[in-house]
Structure formats: structure tokens, C-alpha cells
XYZ file of C-alpha atoms in Angstrom:
140
model
C -20.718 -18.759 0.451
C -19.695 -15.641 2.304
C -22.317 -13.712 4.235
C -21.076 -10.251 3.363
C -18.900 -8.197 1.108
C -18.209 -4.681 2.358
C -15.862 -2.076 0.946
C -14.592 1.351 1.947
C -12.271 3.858 0.300
C -9.817 5.774 2.449
C -7.913 8.843 1.325
C -4.212 9.067 2.128
C -1.999 12.129 1.736
C 1.553 10.883 1.216
C 3.307 14.241 0.916
C 6.082 15.434 -1.344
C 8.704 12.845 -0.346
C 8.944 9.112 -0.942
C 7.057 7.389 1.824
C 5.970 4.202 3.497
C 2.591 5.065 5.034
C 1.250 2.702 7.703
C -2.333 1.575 7.016
C -2.563 -1.025 9.791
C -4.740 1.055 12.132
C -7.094 2.027 9.293
C -7.432 -1.645 8.295
C -8.092 -2.702 11.902
C -10.690 0.054 12.338
C -12.452 -0.987 9.142
C -12.580 -4.608 10.326
C -13.958 -3.585 13.736
C -16.774 -1.803 11.898
C -17.640 -4.499 9.376
C -16.292 -7.952 10.331
C -18.005 -8.074 13.728
C -15.958 -11.060 14.912
C -16.276 -13.065 11.708
C -13.581 -14.881 9.764
C -12.889 -13.898 6.175
C -10.492 -12.040 3.938
C -9.368 -8.440 3.862
C -8.308 -7.158 0.474
C -6.343 -3.910 0.339
C -6.008 -2.279 -3.088
C -4.651 1.025 -4.350
C -5.839 2.087 -7.838
C -2.658 3.907 -8.787
C -0.042 3.096 -11.438
C 2.763 4.412 -9.218
C 2.107 3.022 -5.721
C 2.065 -0.363 -4.044
C 1.202 -2.178 -0.829
C 3.495 -4.233 1.351
C 3.642 -6.069 4.655
C 6.720 -4.901 6.505
C 7.976 -3.957 9.956
C 7.760 -0.219 10.566
C 9.371 2.088 13.074
C 12.646 0.176 13.439
C 14.206 1.351 10.187
C 12.808 -1.289 7.826
C 10.521 1.248 6.181
C 13.516 3.498 5.425
C 15.497 0.437 4.296
C 12.707 -0.454 1.856
C 12.805 3.018 0.317
C 16.605 2.855 0.044
C 16.396 -0.574 -1.618
C 13.864 0.802 -4.103
C 16.164 3.768 -4.837
C 18.947 1.284 -5.576
C 16.771 -0.953 -7.766
C 14.873 1.898 -9.408
C 17.094 4.988 -9.546
C 15.421 8.306 -10.373
C 17.472 9.069 -13.462
C 16.948 9.369 -17.219
C 17.174 5.642 -18.097
C 13.395 5.180 -18.158
C 11.331 5.224 -21.378
C 8.338 6.672 -19.504
C 9.473 10.297 -19.252
C 6.632 12.623 -18.255
C 6.528 14.185 -14.789
C 9.407 14.772 -12.417
C 12.923 13.562 -13.344
C 13.130 9.776 -13.122
C 9.344 9.425 -12.813
C 9.421 6.393 -15.108
C 10.733 4.331 -12.206
C 7.525 5.068 -10.280
C 5.603 3.228 -12.997
C 7.828 0.154 -12.534
C 7.299 0.116 -8.742
C 3.979 -1.839 -8.793
C 5.734 -4.749 -10.530
C 7.955 -5.070 -7.433
C 5.552 -3.790 -4.755
C 2.104 -4.841 -6.009
C -0.939 -2.587 -5.652
C -2.851 -5.213 -3.670
C -2.654 -7.489 -0.636
C -5.092 -10.074 0.699
C -4.933 -10.945 4.383
C -6.694 -13.576 6.479
C -9.149 -12.294 9.054
C -9.835 -14.511 12.063
C -12.338 -13.518 14.706
C -12.708 -10.107 13.093
C -8.987 -9.214 13.192
C -6.128 -9.398 10.695
C -3.817 -12.349 11.203
C -0.538 -10.444 11.012
C 2.815 -11.567 12.326
C 4.192 -9.857 15.426
C 6.119 -7.189 13.521
C 4.037 -6.960 10.354
C 2.253 -3.775 9.306
C 0.202 -3.059 6.193
C 1.777 -0.123 4.349
C 1.267 1.996 1.263
C 4.564 2.476 -0.595
C 4.681 5.659 -2.654
C 7.784 6.866 -4.494
C 5.877 9.301 -6.741
C 6.519 12.715 -5.211
C 4.267 14.406 -7.799
C 1.017 12.753 -6.657
C 0.396 13.415 -2.969
C -3.231 12.244 -2.840
C -3.869 8.509 -2.860
C -6.843 6.251 -2.361
C -6.850 2.809 -0.825
C -9.843 0.470 -1.081
C -10.427 -1.867 1.842
C -12.772 -4.799 1.172
C -13.936 -7.496 3.586
C -15.384 -10.776 2.435
C -16.637 -12.888 5.266
């Protein structure tokens, strides 16, 4: 049985444009505070119907490529049944089916076991909701 379960909510302002917001440093900081060198699991969760979490390379264009791929798969037009909000907002409600609102990562020695180029990111295509929360939970 795990020794501890600790959780923290962080607030993220995503702005008025579609974004891929890097959470890696916030996750690492949380683990430094609570894992104290232990092995376990980090769960990252966003309680929003129009945002998701992904592991992706950032800074080399992949984050922009992800947003462009989502624009192609989920165009902001009038095809969506869910019609409140900004034009094409219905697509934002489909996003979490493709980019889920959760990720669980292994923690070894108090640090995330990420690949060399992997970052933990919040993906937000909803330009009408600029304030997001992300819950970080450590079980270890």
C-alpha cells in the first residue's frame, strides 16, 4: 500500500488563443515538494469539458503542429450540434475524446520518468475560457 496521497491544484491562464501550455516544470516542482525521492505515480487531471492533457515535444514546432492537426480534425465551423459560445465551439467539446483530460506518469526516485523530448502539456482550443485548473496528485 502506498505511503501517501497528496494533491495540489494549479491555476493556468491560457489566454484568448488556442494553446499548448507546458506544465512540466509545475509537475516537477510539485514532485520535489511531495515525493521526496520516492517512487509512485503522478496523475495530472484537468476538470474541464473543453481541454486535455498530452505528452509531446515542445519548442521545436510540435506544439504548433498539434494545434494545426486539431484544427484539421476539428474545424471551428457550424457542423457541430453543440452550438453555444464562440463560432465552432462545439469542436472544443469533442477535443477531450482525442486529447484526454488526464495523464498518469511513473515517478522514480521522486522525478517523472519522461522521455528525452517529452513534456506534459495542457491543450486548450477553447478561446472563450482563459482560466483553467489542473490537479496534480502523487501516490507513492
